[in-house]
C-alpha cells in the first residue's frame, strides 16, 4: 500500500492551495501550475453524478418496514397449527413407543453415568451458545 | 455547499426513533444520509440501475443491523462503511479492479507533467473541464470515489480512511496521484490540440 511519505510535498501544496483558492473564488494565480490544478479542482467539484431518484427515501423506508413487519395473522395461525400437529405427533409417538424407549434408556444408563450425561448436556449447550454468538458477530461484519 | 452528514448530536435521537419504530423515522435517516451513500456507490459503480439497487441494499442492511450500532463511529461514517462495502463486493463479483494497478510511485505521474505552458492561451475552461470529466470517469473506482468525497463533499481524509478502511497515508496518496494524473492529462490534451 502506498504511503504518504512518497508524496512530493511541493506538488501536494500546489494541489491543496488550488482547492482552497477555488473554494474561496480567488483570482487566477500568477503560477501556471496552480491554475492548472484549479481547473482540475473545478472539474472534481462538479462530477457527473446520477441524480438520486425522487421518493427514494420513502421507497426504501417502505421496503425496510415491510421486511421488518411482524408476520400477518394467517402466517401466525399456520405456525400455531403446525406446532399443534407436531405436539400431537410427539404424544402419539410416546404413547406407541414410550415403553420400549424407557427400557432402551435404562439399559444405556447403566453403561454411562448420570454425571457424564449431564456433562454432555452442558457441553452441547455451551457449544450451541458459542455458535450463535459467532454467527451474530459475523452478521455485523459487513 | 450542503454538509454531507447532519450534526452528530442528532444521530442518537434519530437512531432511537428508528429503533422505537417511530413513524417516518427511518425515512428521515435515509433522507439524511442518502447523499453520502449515493456519492460513494455512484462514483464506484457508475451504473444508474446498480447504484439504485446497491443504495437500497445499503439502507436495508443499516435498518437490519441498527440495533447493533454502538456509536463507536459517527452514524455517517458507519453508513458510509456499509455503502463502501456493498459497492466493493459488487465490483469484486464483476472482477472490476478497485484501484489502479501499479499505484505506488508518485514520481512516474509527475514525470508526465509539462514544465510550463500558457494555459490562458489554450482552449476555453469549460471545454477543458468537460474533457477532465472524461478523464475522471476513466480513473479506478476507489480513486474516483475518494476524489468526490474529498472535493465535492469536503469529507476529511480521516473520515474517508474510516469509511474505506485504507490508512490515511494511502488516501492522501490516492488523492495526490489522481490529481497529478489529471493535470498531466489536461496538459497532454491542451498540448495535442494546439
Coordinates of C-alpha atoms in Angstrom, one line a residue:
Chain A
X1 CA 0.0 0.0 0.0
X2 CA 1.3 3.4 -0.9
X3 CA 2.1 5.7 1.9
X4 CA 2.1 9.5 2.0
X5 CA 5.9 9.7 2.6
X6 CA 6.3 9.2 -1.1
X7 CA 4.5 12.4 -1.9
X8 CA 6.1 15.4 -3.5
X9 CA 5.3 17.9 -0.8
X10 CA 5.6 20.9 -3.2
X11 CA 3.2 19.3 -5.6
X12 CA 0.8 18.4 -2.8
X13 CA 0.8 22.0 -1.6
X14 CA 0.0 23.2 -5.1
X15 CA -3.0 20.9 -5.2
X16 CA -4.3 21.9 -1.8
X17 CA -3.7 25.6 -2.4
X18 CA -5.7 25.2 -5.7
X19 CA -8.5 23.6 -3.7
X20 CA -8.6 26.5 -1.2
X21 CA -8.4 29.1 -4.0
X22 CA -11.2 27.6 -5.9
X23 CA -13.4 27.3 -2.7
X24 CA -12.7 31.0 -1.9
X25 CA -13.3 32.1 -5.5
X26 CA -9.8 33.7 -5.5
X27 CA -8.5 35.5 -8.6
X28 CA -6.3 33.4 -11.0
X29 CA -2.8 32.7 -9.8
X30 CA 0.3 34.0 -11.5
X31 CA 1.7 30.5 -11.3
X32 CA 0.6 28.4 -14.4
X33 CA 0.8 25.1 -12.5
X34 CA -1.5 26.5 -9.7
X35 CA -4.0 27.5 -12.4
X36 CA -3.9 24.0 -14.0
X37 CA -4.7 22.5 -10.6
X38 CA -7.6 24.9 -10.2
X39 CA -9.1 23.7 -13.3
X40 CA -8.7 20.1 -12.1
X41 CA -10.4 21.1 -8.8
X42 CA -13.2 22.7 -10.7
X43 CA -13.9 19.5 -12.6
X44 CA -13.7 17.5 -9.4
X45 CA -16.3 19.7 -7.7
X46 CA -18.8 19.2 -10.5
X47 CA -18.7 15.5 -11.1
X48 CA -21.1 13.7 -13.4
X49 CA -23.4 12.2 -10.8
X50 CA -26.6 10.3 -11.4
X51 CA -29.4 12.2 -9.5
X52 CA -31.0 10.5 -6.6
X53 CA -34.4 9.3 -7.7
X54 CA -37.4 11.2 -6.4
X55 CA -39.0 9.5 -3.5
X56 CA -36.0 7.2 -2.9
X57 CA -36.0 7.6 0.9
X58 CA -39.8 6.8 1.1
X59 CA -39.4 3.8 -1.1
X60 CA -36.5 2.4 0.9
X61 CA -38.3 3.0 4.2
X62 CA -41.4 1.3 2.9
X63 CA -39.4 -1.8 1.9
X64 CA -37.5 -1.8 5.2
X65 CA -40.8 -1.6 7.1
X66 CA -42.3 -4.4 5.1
X67 CA -39.4 -6.7 5.7
X68 CA -39.3 -5.9 9.5
X69 CA -43.1 -6.2 10.0
X70 CA -44.4 -8.9 12.3
X71 CA -45.9 -12.0 10.5
X72 CA -49.5 -11.5 9.5
X73 CA -52.5 -13.3 11.0
X74 CA -52.6 -16.2 8.5
X75 CA -48.9 -16.8 8.9
X76 CA -49.2 -16.8 12.7
X77 CA -52.3 -19.1 12.6
X78 CA -50.4 -21.6 10.3
X79 CA -47.4 -21.5 12.7
X80 CA -49.7 -22.4 15.6
X81 CA -51.4 -25.1 13.6
X82 CA -48.1 -26.7 12.7
X83 CA -46.9 -26.6 16.3
X84 CA -50.2 -28.3 17.3
X85 CA -49.7 -31.1 14.7
X86 CA -46.1 -31.6 15.9
X87 CA -47.2 -31.8 19.6
X88 CA -49.9 -34.4 18.7
X89 CA -47.4 -36.4 16.7
X90 CA -45.0 -36.4 19.6
X91 CA -47.6 -37.5 22.1
X92 CA -48.6 -40.3 19.7
X93 CA -45.0 -41.4 19.4
X94 CA -44.6 -41.5 23.1
X95 CA -47.9 -43.5 23.5
X96 CA -46.8 -46.0 20.9
X97 CA -43.1 -46.5 21.7
X98 CA -42.8 -45.0 25.2
X99 CA -42.3 -48.3 26.9
X100 CA -39.6 -49.6 24.7
X101 CA -37.9 -46.2 24.7
X102 CA -37.7 -46.2 28.5
X103 CA -36.2 -49.7 28.5
X104 CA -33.5 -48.6 26.0
X105 CA -32.7 -45.5 28.0
X106 CA -32.4 -47.6 31.2
X107 CA -30.0 -50.1 29.5
X108 CA -27.9 -47.2 28.2
X109 CA -27.9 -45.5 31.5
X110 CA -26.2 -48.5 33.2
X111 CA -23.2 -48.0 30.9
X112 CA -22.9 -44.3 31.2
X113 CA -23.1 -42.5 34.5
X114 CA -25.7 -39.8 35.0
X115 CA -23.0 -37.2 35.7
X116 CA -21.4 -37.9 32.3
X117 CA -24.8 -37.4 30.6
X118 CA -25.3 -34.2 32.5
X119 CA -21.8 -33.1 31.4
X120 CA -22.5 -33.8 27.8
X121 CA -25.7 -31.7 28.0
X122 CA -23.8 -28.8 29.4
X123 CA -21.1 -29.1 26.7
X124 CA -23.7 -29.2 23.9
X125 CA -25.5 -26.1 25.4
X126 CA -22.2 -24.3 25.6
X127 CA -21.2 -25.1 22.0
X128 CA -24.6 -24.0 20.7
X129 CA -24.3 -20.7 22.6
X130 CA -20.8 -20.1 21.2
X131 CA -22.0 -20.9 17.7
X132 CA -24.9 -18.4 18.0
X133 CA -22.6 -15.7 19.2
X134 CA -20.2 -16.2 16.4
X135 CA -23.0 -16.1 13.8
X136 CA -24.2 -12.8 15.3
X137 CA -20.7 -11.3 15.2
X138 CA -20.2 -12.4 11.5
X139 CA -23.5 -10.8 10.6
X140 CA -22.3 -7.5 12.0
X141 CA -19.2 -7.8 9.9
X142 CA -20.4 -6.3 6.6
Chain B
X1 CA -22.4 23.5 -0.2
X2 CA -24.7 21.5 2.0
X3 CA -23.0 19.4 4.6
X4 CA -22.5 15.7 3.8
X5 CA -23.8 14.5 7.2
X6 CA -26.2 16.0 9.6
X7 CA -24.9 17.1 13.0
X8 CA -23.8 14.1 15.1
X9 CA -25.9 15.3 18.1
X10 CA -29.0 14.4 16.0
X11 CA -27.8 10.9 15.4
X12 CA -28.7 9.4 18.8
X13 CA -32.2 10.8 18.6
X14 CA -32.6 9.6 15.0
X15 CA -31.4 6.1 15.9
X16 CA -33.5 5.9 19.0
X17 CA -36.6 7.0 16.9
X18 CA -35.9 4.3 14.3
X19 CA -35.4 1.6 17.0
X20 CA -38.7 2.7 18.6
X21 CA -40.3 2.3 15.2
X22 CA -41.5 5.9 15.2
X23 CA -43.4 6.7 12.0
X24 CA -41.2 8.3 9.4
X25 CA -38.0 7.9 11.4
X26 CA -36.2 5.6 9.1
X27 CA -37.2 7.7 6.1
X28 CA -35.6 10.7 7.8
X29 CA -32.5 8.7 8.4
X30 CA -32.4 7.6 4.7
X31 CA -33.0 11.2 3.6
X32 CA -30.2 12.5 5.9
X33 CA -27.6 10.0 4.5
X34 CA -28.8 9.2 1.0
X35 CA -26.4 11.7 -0.5
X36 CA -23.4 10.2 1.2
X37 CA -24.4 6.7 0.2
X38 CA -25.2 7.7 -3.3
X39 CA -21.9 9.5 -3.9
X40 CA -19.9 6.6 -2.6
X41 CA -21.8 4.0 -4.7
X42 CA -22.3 6.0 -7.8
X43 CA -18.7 7.1 -8.1
X44 CA -17.6 3.5 -7.7
X45 CA -20.2 1.7 -9.8
X46 CA -21.1 4.2 -12.5
X47 CA -24.3 2.4 -13.4
X48 CA -27.7 4.1 -12.6
X49 CA -29.6 0.9 -12.0
X50 CA -26.9 -0.8 -10.0
X51 CA -26.4 2.4 -8.0
X52 CA -30.1 2.5 -7.0
X53 CA -30.2 -1.2 -6.1
X54 CA -27.0 -1.1 -4.1
X55 CA -28.0 2.1 -2.2
X56 CA -31.3 0.4 -1.4
X57 CA -29.4 -2.7 -0.2
X58 CA -27.1 -0.5 1.9
X59 CA -30.1 1.1 3.8
X60 CA -31.8 -2.2 4.2
X61 CA -28.6 -3.6 5.9
X62 CA -28.4 -0.4 8.0
X63 CA -32.0 -1.0 9.1
X64 CA -31.4 -4.6 9.9
X65 CA -28.2 -4.0 11.9
X66 CA -29.1 -0.7 13.5
X67 CA -29.8 -2.4 16.9
X68 CA -26.2 -3.4 17.0
X69 CA -24.8 0.1 16.2
X70 CA -22.9 1.3 19.3
X71 CA -22.0 4.9 18.3
X72 CA -18.3 3.9 18.2
X73 CA -18.1 6.0 15.0
X74 CA -20.3 8.7 13.6
X75 CA -23.5 7.4 12.1
X76 CA -22.5 8.8 8.7
X77 CA -19.2 7.0 8.9
X78 CA -20.9 3.7 9.7
X79 CA -23.4 4.1 6.9
X80 CA -20.5 5.1 4.6
X81 CA -18.7 1.9 5.6
X82 CA -21.7 -0.2 4.7
X83 CA -22.1 1.6 1.4
X84 CA -18.4 1.2 0.5
X85 CA -18.5 -2.5 1.5
X86 CA -21.7 -3.1 -0.7
X87 CA -20.1 -1.3 -3.7
X88 CA -16.8 -3.0 -3.2
X89 CA -18.3 -6.5 -3.1
X90 CA -20.4 -5.7 -6.2
X91 CA -17.3 -4.7 -8.2
X92 CA -15.3 -7.7 -6.9
X93 CA -18.1 -10.0 -8.1
X94 CA -17.8 -8.4 -11.5
X95 CA -14.0 -8.6 -11.3
X96 CA -13.6 -4.9 -11.8
X97 CA -10.2 -3.7 -10.4
X98 CA -10.9 -1.3 -7.4
X99 CA -7.7 0.6 -7.7
X100 CA -5.4 1.5 -10.5
X101 CA -2.8 -1.3 -11.0
X102 CA 0.7 -0.2 -10.1
X103 CA -0.5 2.7 -8.0
X104 CA 2.7 3.1 -6.0
X105 CA 5.2 5.6 -7.2
X106 CA 4.2 9.3 -7.5
X107 CA 7.2 10.2 -9.4
X108 CA 6.1 8.5 -12.6
X109 CA 3.0 10.7 -12.6
X110 CA 5.0 13.8 -12.1
X111 CA 7.3 13.0 -15.0
X112 CA 4.4 13.4 -17.4
X113 CA 3.6 16.9 -16.2
X114 CA 4.9 19.5 -18.5
X115 CA 7.2 22.2 -17.2
X116 CA 5.2 25.2 -18.3
X117 CA 2.9 26.4 -20.9
X118 CA 0.3 29.1 -21.2
X119 CA -3.0 27.8 -20.0
X120 CA -4.7 31.2 -20.7
X121 CA -3.9 30.8 -24.4
X122 CA -5.4 27.3 -24.5
X123 CA -9.0 26.3 -25.1
X124 CA -11.9 27.6 -23.1
X125 CA -12.1 26.5 -19.5
X126 CA -15.5 24.9 -19.9
X127 CA -14.2 22.6 -22.7
X128 CA -11.2 21.6 -20.6
X129 CA -13.4 20.9 -17.6
X130 CA -15.6 18.7 -19.9
X131 CA -12.5 16.9 -21.1
X132 CA -11.4 16.4 -17.5
X133 CA -14.7 14.8 -16.6
X134 CA -14.0 12.1 -19.2
X135 CA -10.6 11.6 -17.6
X136 CA -12.1 11.4 -14.2
X137 CA -14.5 8.7 -15.4
X138 CA -11.5 6.7 -16.6
X139 CA -10.0 6.6 -13.1
X140 CA -10.2 3.4 -11.0
X141 CA -13.5 3.2 -8.9
X142 CA -11.9 3.8 -5.5
X143 CA -9.9 6.8 -6.7
X144 CA -13.0 8.3 -8.3
X145 CA -15.0 7.9 -5.1
X146 CA -12.2 9.3 -2.8
X147 CA -11.9 12.4 -5.1
X148 CA -15.6 13.0 -4.9
X149 CA -15.8 12.6 -1.2
X150 CA -12.9 15.0 -0.7
X151 CA -13.7 17.6 -3.2
X152 CA -17.4 17.7 -3.6
X153 CA -18.5 16.6 -0.1
X154 CA -15.5 18.0 1.7
X155 CA -15.1 14.9 3.8
X156 CA -11.9 15.0 5.8
X157 CA -9.1 12.5 4.9
X158 CA -9.5 10.8 8.3
X159 CA -13.2 10.1 7.7
X160 CA -12.6 8.8 4.2
X161 CA -10.0 6.5 5.8
X162 CA -12.6 5.3 8.3
X163 CA -15.1 4.6 5.6
X164 CA -12.8 2.7 3.3
X165 CA -10.5 1.1 5.8
X166 CA -7.4 2.4 4.0
X167 CA -4.7 4.2 6.1
X168 CA -4.8 8.0 5.9
X169 CA -1.5 8.0 4.1
X170 CA -3.0 5.9 1.3
X171 CA -6.0 8.2 1.0
X172 CA -3.6 11.1 0.7
X173 CA -1.5 9.2 -1.9
X174 CA -4.6 8.3 -4.0
X175 CA -5.7 12.0 -4.0
X176 CA -2.2 13.2 -4.9
X177 CA -1.7 10.7 -7.7
X178 CA -5.2 11.2 -9.2
X179 CA -4.9 15.0 -9.2
X180 CA -1.4 14.9 -10.7
X181 CA -2.5 12.4 -13.3
X182 CA -5.5 14.7 -14.2
X183 CA -3.2 17.7 -14.5
X184 CA -0.9 15.7 -16.8
X185 CA -3.8 14.5 -18.9
X186 CA -5.1 18.1 -19.1
X187 CA -1.7 19.3 -20.3
X188 CA -1.4 16.5 -22.8
X189 CA -4.8 17.4 -24.2
X190 CA -4.0 21.0 -24.5
X191 CA -0.6 20.3 -26.0
X192 CA -2.2 18.0 -28.6
X193 CA -4.9 20.5 -29.6
X194 CA -2.6 23.4 -30.1

